[in-house]
CSV table of C-alpha atoms in Angstrom, one decimal:
chain,number,residue,atom,x,y,z
A,1,MET,CA,28.8,-26.0,45.3
A,2,THR,CA,26.9,-24.8,42.5
A,3,THR,CA,27.1,-25.3,38.9
A,4,THR,CA,26.4,-23.0,35.8
A,5,SER,CA,24.5,-24.6,33.4
A,6,ALA,CA,25.2,-23.8,29.8
A,7,PRO,CA,22.6,-21.4,28.2
A,8,ALA,CA,20.3,-22.7,26.0
A,9,PRO,CA,20.6,-22.7,22.6
A,10,ARG,CA,19.2,-19.9,20.7
A,11,VAL,CA,16.4,-21.6,18.3
A,12,ARG,CA,16.4,-19.9,14.9
A,13,ARG,CA,12.8,-19.2,13.7
A,14,ARG,CA,12.3,-20.6,10.2
A,15,ARG,CA,11.1,-18.2,7.7
A,16,PRO,CA,8.4,-19.1,5.2
A,17,PRO,CA,9.7,-19.8,1.5
A,18,PRO,CA,10.1,-16.9,-0.8
A,19,GLY,CA,6.9,-15.4,-2.2
A,20,TRP,CA,4.4,-16.3,0.7
A,21,VAL,CA,5.0,-13.6,3.0
A,22,PRO,CA,5.5,-10.0,1.8
A,23,ARG,CA,8.0,-8.0,3.6
A,24,GLN,CA,7.0,-4.8,2.4
A,25,HIS,CA,4.9,-4.4,6.0
A,26,GLY,CA,4.2,-0.7,5.3
A,27,ALA,CA,1.8,-1.8,2.0
A,28,TRP,CA,-0.7,-3.4,4.2
A,29,ALA,CA,-2.2,0.2,5.4
A,30,MET,CA,-2.4,1.4,1.8
A,31,LEU,CA,-4.2,-1.8,1.0
A,32,VAL,CA,-6.6,-1.7,3.9
A,33,VAL,CA,-7.4,1.8,4.3
A,34,PRO,CA,-9.0,2.6,0.7
A,35,PRO,CA,-11.4,-0.2,0.7
A,36,VAL,CA,-12.6,0.3,4.4
A,37,VAL,CA,-13.0,4.1,3.9
A,38,GLY,CA,-15.0,3.5,0.6
A,39,GLY,CA,-17.1,1.1,2.3
A,40,ILE,CA,-17.8,3.7,5.5
A,41,VAL,CA,-18.4,6.2,2.9
A,42,GLY,CA,-21.2,4.5,0.9
A,43,GLY,CA,-22.3,2.3,3.9
A,44,TRP,CA,-21.4,-1.1,5.2
A,45,SER,CA,-22.6,-4.4,3.4
A,46,TRP,CA,-21.4,-7.8,3.7
A,47,ARG,CA,-19.8,-7.7,0.1
A,48,HIS,CA,-17.2,-5.4,1.7
A,49,VAL,CA,-15.9,-8.4,3.4
A,50,LEU,CA,-15.5,-10.4,0.4
A,51,LEU,CA,-14.1,-7.4,-1.5
A,52,LEU,CA,-11.6,-6.9,1.2
A,53,VAL,CA,-10.5,-10.7,1.4
A,54,ALA,CA,-10.3,-10.9,-2.6
A,55,TRP,CA,-8.2,-7.7,-2.7
A,56,LEU,CA,-5.7,-9.2,0.1
A,57,VAL,CA,-5.4,-12.3,-1.7
A,58,GLY,CA,-5.3,-10.5,-5.0
A,59,TYR,CA,-2.2,-8.5,-3.5
A,60,LEU,CA,-0.2,-11.7,-2.1
A,61,ALA,CA,-0.8,-13.3,-5.7
A,62,TYR,CA,0.4,-10.1,-7.5
A,63,HIS,CA,3.5,-10.0,-4.8
A,64,ALA,CA,4.5,-13.9,-5.6
A,65,ALA,CA,4.2,-13.2,-9.4
A,66,GLY,CA,6.5,-10.1,-9.1
A,67,LEU,CA,9.1,-12.2,-7.4
A,68,TRP,CA,8.8,-14.8,-9.9
A,69,LEU,CA,9.2,-12.5,-12.7
A,70,ARG,CA,12.3,-10.8,-11.2
A,71,SER,CA,13.9,-14.1,-10.6
A,72,GLY,CA,13.6,-15.4,-14.1
A,73,ARG,CA,10.8,-17.4,-13.4
A,74,LYS,CA,12.8,-20.0,-11.7
A,75,PRO,CA,10.2,-23.0,-10.7
A,76,ARG,CA,10.7,-22.6,-6.9
A,77,TYR,CA,8.8,-19.2,-6.8
A,78,ARG,CA,6.0,-20.8,-8.9
A,79,ARG,CA,4.3,-22.3,-6.1
A,80,PRO,CA,2.6,-19.2,-4.2
A,81,VAL,CA,1.9,-17.8,-7.7
A,82,LEU,CA,-0.5,-20.9,-8.4
A,83,VAL,CA,-1.9,-21.2,-5.3
A,84,TYR,CA,-2.6,-17.3,-4.1
A,85,GLY,CA,-3.5,-16.9,-8.1
A,86,GLY,CA,-5.7,-19.8,-8.2
A,87,VAL,CA,-7.7,-18.7,-4.6
A,88,GLY,CA,-7.6,-15.0,-5.8
A,89,LEU,CA,-9.3,-15.8,-9.1
A,90,ALA,CA,-11.9,-18.2,-7.2
A,91,LEU,CA,-12.6,-15.2,-4.9
A,92,LEU,CA,-12.8,-12.8,-7.5
A,93,ALA,CA,-15.4,-14.9,-9.6
A,94,VAL,CA,-17.6,-15.0,-6.7
A,95,LEU,CA,-17.3,-10.9,-6.1
A,96,LEU,CA,-18.2,-10.9,-9.7
A,97,VAL,CA,-21.2,-13.0,-9.2
A,98,VAL,CA,-22.9,-10.9,-6.7
A,99,ALA,CA,-21.6,-7.5,-7.8
A,100,PRO,CA,-21.4,-8.0,-11.7
A,101,ARG,CA,-21.1,-4.2,-11.9
A,102,LEU,CA,-17.7,-4.1,-10.9
A,103,LEU,CA,-16.7,-5.4,-14.1
A,104,VAL,CA,-16.8,-1.8,-15.6
A,105,TRP,CA,-13.5,-1.2,-13.7
A,106,ALA,CA,-11.7,-3.9,-15.4
A,107,PRO,CA,-10.3,-1.6,-17.9
A,108,VAL,CA,-9.0,0.5,-15.2
A,109,PHE,CA,-7.0,-2.1,-13.2
A,110,ALA,CA,-5.9,-4.5,-15.8
A,111,PRO,CA,-3.4,-1.8,-17.3
A,112,LEU,CA,-2.1,-0.9,-14.1
A,113,LEU,CA,-1.7,-4.5,-13.1
A,114,VAL,CA,0.3,-5.5,-16.9
A,115,ALA,CA,2.4,-2.1,-16.1
A,116,SER,CA,3.3,-3.0,-12.7
A,117,LEU,CA,4.3,-6.6,-13.6
A,118,VAL,CA,6.2,-5.7,-16.7
A,119,ALA,CA,8.1,-3.5,-14.2
A,120,SER,CA,8.9,-6.2,-12.1
A,121,LEU,CA,10.1,-8.5,-15.2
A,122,ARG,CA,12.4,-5.6,-15.9
A,123,ARG,CA,13.8,-5.7,-12.2
A,124,ALA,CA,12.4,-2.1,-11.8
A,125,ASP,CA,9.4,-2.7,-9.2
A,126,ARG,CA,11.1,-0.1,-6.9
A,127,SER,CA,10.7,2.4,-9.4
A,128,TRP,CA,8.9,5.9,-9.0
A,129,PHE,CA,7.1,4.6,-12.1
A,130,ASN,CA,5.8,1.6,-10.4
A,131,ASP,CA,5.1,3.1,-6.7
A,132,THR,CA,2.8,5.6,-8.6
A,133,VAL,CA,1.1,2.9,-10.5
A,134,THR,CA,0.4,0.6,-7.2
A,135,VAL,CA,-0.5,3.4,-5.3
A,136,THR,CA,-3.2,4.6,-7.9
A,137,ALA,CA,-4.5,1.1,-8.0
A,138,ALA,CA,-4.8,0.9,-4.2
A,139,ALA,CA,-6.6,4.0,-3.7
A,140,LEU,CA,-9.1,3.1,-6.5
A,141,LEU,CA,-10.7,0.6,-4.2
A,142,THR,CA,-12.2,3.6,-2.6
A,143,PRO,CA,-14.7,4.4,-5.3
A,144,VAL,CA,-14.8,0.3,-6.1
A,145,ALA,CA,-15.9,-0.2,-2.6
A,146,ALA,CA,-18.3,2.8,-2.0
A,147,VAL,CA,-20.5,1.3,-4.8
A,148,LEU,CA,-20.9,-1.5,-3.3
A,149,GLY,CA,-22.4,0.0,-0.3
A,150,THR,CA,-26.3,0.1,1.4
A,151,GLY,CA,-26.3,3.7,0.8
A,152,THR,CA,-26.2,6.3,-2.1
A,153,PRO,CA,-23.1,8.6,-1.5
A,154,ARG,CA,-22.5,11.7,-3.7
A,155,ALA,CA,-20.0,10.8,-6.4
A,156,VAL,CA,-18.1,14.3,-5.4
A,157,ASP,CA,-17.7,12.8,-1.6
A,158,VAL,CA,-16.4,9.5,-3.1
A,159,TRP,CA,-13.9,11.2,-5.2
A,160,ALA,CA,-13.0,13.7,-2.8
A,161,ALA,CA,-12.1,10.7,-0.4
A,162,THR,CA,-10.3,9.0,-3.4
A,163,GLY,CA,-8.5,12.2,-4.0
A,164,VAL,CA,-7.4,13.0,-0.5
A,165,LEU,CA,-6.1,9.1,-0.2
A,166,LEU,CA,-4.3,9.2,-3.3
A,167,ALA,CA,-2.6,12.5,-2.6
A,168,TYR,CA,-1.4,11.3,0.6
A,169,PHE,CA,0.0,7.7,-0.4
A,170,LEU,CA,1.6,9.3,-3.5
A,171,GLY,CA,3.6,11.6,-0.9
A,172,THR,CA,4.7,8.6,0.9
A,173,VAL,CA,6.7,7.5,-2.0
A,174,PRO,CA,9.2,10.5,-2.3
A,175,TYR,CA,9.3,10.5,1.6
A,176,VAL,CA,10.3,6.9,2.3
A,177,LYS,CA,12.7,7.0,-0.6
A,178,SER,CA,14.0,10.1,1.1
A,179,LEU,CA,14.9,7.9,4.3
A,180,ILE,CA,16.1,4.7,2.8
A,181,ARG,CA,16.7,3.7,-0.8
A,182,GLU,CA,17.9,7.3,-1.9
A,183,ARG,CA,18.5,9.4,1.4
A,184,ASP,CA,21.8,10.6,0.2
A,185,ASP,CA,20.3,11.9,-2.8
A,186,PRO,CA,19.0,15.7,-1.4
A,187,ARG,CA,16.8,16.1,-4.3
A,188,VAL,CA,14.5,13.5,-3.6
A,189,ARG,CA,14.3,15.4,0.0
A,190,GLN,CA,13.6,18.6,-2.0
A,191,VAL,CA,10.7,17.0,-4.0
A,192,SER,CA,9.4,15.1,-0.6
A,193,VAL,CA,9.1,18.7,0.7
A,194,ALA,CA,7.6,20.6,-2.2
A,195,TYR,CA,5.0,18.0,-3.1
A,196,HIS,CA,3.9,18.0,0.6
A,197,VAL,CA,3.5,21.8,0.9
A,198,LEU,CA,1.7,21.8,-2.5
A,199,VAL,CA,-0.7,18.9,-1.2
A,200,ALA,CA,-1.1,20.9,2.1
A,201,ALA,CA,-1.9,24.2,0.2
A,202,VAL,CA,-4.7,22.2,-1.7
A,203,LEU,CA,-6.1,20.4,1.4
A,204,ALA,CA,-6.6,23.7,3.6
A,205,ALA,CA,-8.5,25.0,0.3
A,206,VAL,CA,-10.9,22.0,0.5
A,207,HIS,CA,-11.2,22.0,4.7
A,208,PRO,CA,-8.9,23.2,7.6
A,209,VAL,CA,-9.0,20.0,9.4
A,210,LEU,CA,-7.4,18.3,6.1
A,211,GLY,CA,-5.4,21.3,5.9
A,212,ALA,CA,-3.9,20.9,9.3
A,213,VAL,CA,-3.1,17.3,8.5
A,214,GLY,CA,-1.4,18.4,5.5
A,215,VAL,CA,1.0,21.0,7.5
A,216,LEU,CA,2.0,18.3,9.8
A,217,LEU,CA,2.7,15.8,7.0
A,218,ALA,CA,4.7,18.4,5.1
A,219,VAL,CA,6.6,19.4,8.6
A,220,ARG,CA,7.4,15.4,8.9
A,221,ALA,CA,8.5,15.3,5.4
A,222,ALA,CA,11.2,18.2,6.3
A,223,VAL,CA,12.1,17.3,9.6
A,224,VAL,CA,12.3,13.4,9.8
A,225,PRO,CA,14.9,13.1,6.9
A,226,TRP,CA,17.2,15.6,8.5
A,227,ARG,CA,17.1,14.8,12.2
A,228,TRP,CA,16.9,11.0,11.6
A,229,PRO,CA,18.3,10.3,8.7
A,230,ARG,CA,19.3,6.6,9.8
A,231,ALA,CA,16.1,5.4,11.0
A,232,ARG,CA,15.4,1.8,11.0
A,233,PRO,CA,12.6,0.7,8.3
A,234,ALA,CA,10.5,-0.8,11.2
A,235,VAL,CA,10.5,2.7,13.0
A,236,ILE,CA,9.7,4.1,9.6
A,237,GLY,CA,6.7,1.8,9.0
A,238,ALA,CA,5.3,2.5,12.6
A,239,GLY,CA,5.2,6.2,11.9
A,240,GLU,CA,3.7,5.3,8.6
A,241,VAL,CA,0.9,3.9,10.4
A,242,VAL,CA,0.4,6.4,12.5
A,243,ALA,CA,0.3,8.9,9.7
A,244,THR,CA,-2.3,6.8,7.9
A,245,VAL,CA,-4.5,6.5,10.8
A,246,LEU,CA,-4.4,10.4,11.4
A,247,VAL,CA,-5.1,11.1,7.6
A,248,THR,CA,-7.9,8.5,7.7
A,249,ALA,CA,-9.5,9.8,11.2
A,250,ALA,CA,-9.5,13.3,9.5
A,251,LEU,CA,-10.9,12.3,6.1
A,252,LEU,CA,-13.8,10.4,7.7
A,253,ALA,CA,-14.6,13.6,10.1
A,254,VAL,CA,-15.2,15.8,7.2
A,255,VAL,CA,-16.6,13.5,4.3
A,256,PRO,CA,-20.1,12.9,4.5
A,257,LEU,CA,-21.1,9.3,5.3
A,258,ALA,CA,-23.8,7.0,4.6
């Protein structure tokens, strides 16, 4: 005689409290790629490791602060702000000690940070304006990382790399919105396609390899929202990772390296 044992109860994984782990998984590629590209173009240095760690911890502090502001500054959201903020400030202080010339970027990043936090305070963190602000801040890590390098890259190459990454990441704003939050608005899809076609034309004028990648991105902007309008966020995120790798590889193939 055999007995059937009852199935073991499913153990639910406890999620960390709000503010500790961002759920915007697609943001990580945008955070990592610009400083990595800047480091490669400018010549790798040990300072790039410190920059990348400080930048990522700063993002965690920024995310926690945004959540705290959107909550109406509730005490339960305060701890990650204090922890990440404290660690981030300490890392920033060390970075400025070893590379004081980075202080020239303070007037650039401070207004961007303030504008984004004000958007969070007004619960407009998902707005087109705030997305543009955060994308711009991320792309500007390319020249920041380049000046920390061991080489002497030409300014035109550094800013060309910055421009390509900025153009690509700006394009992800309407593209992702056309798939998730504003997928029922045909105007968003039209803006996304028009933007990507324009960028593809500009990139083709710069270099054929970049132009080919621009065409692929334009095709994606036109086809994916039409063919897979209900794609899951995880699938969209995976596609973004593939696209980011493709853009990065093409960029590093054509930009002179240190």
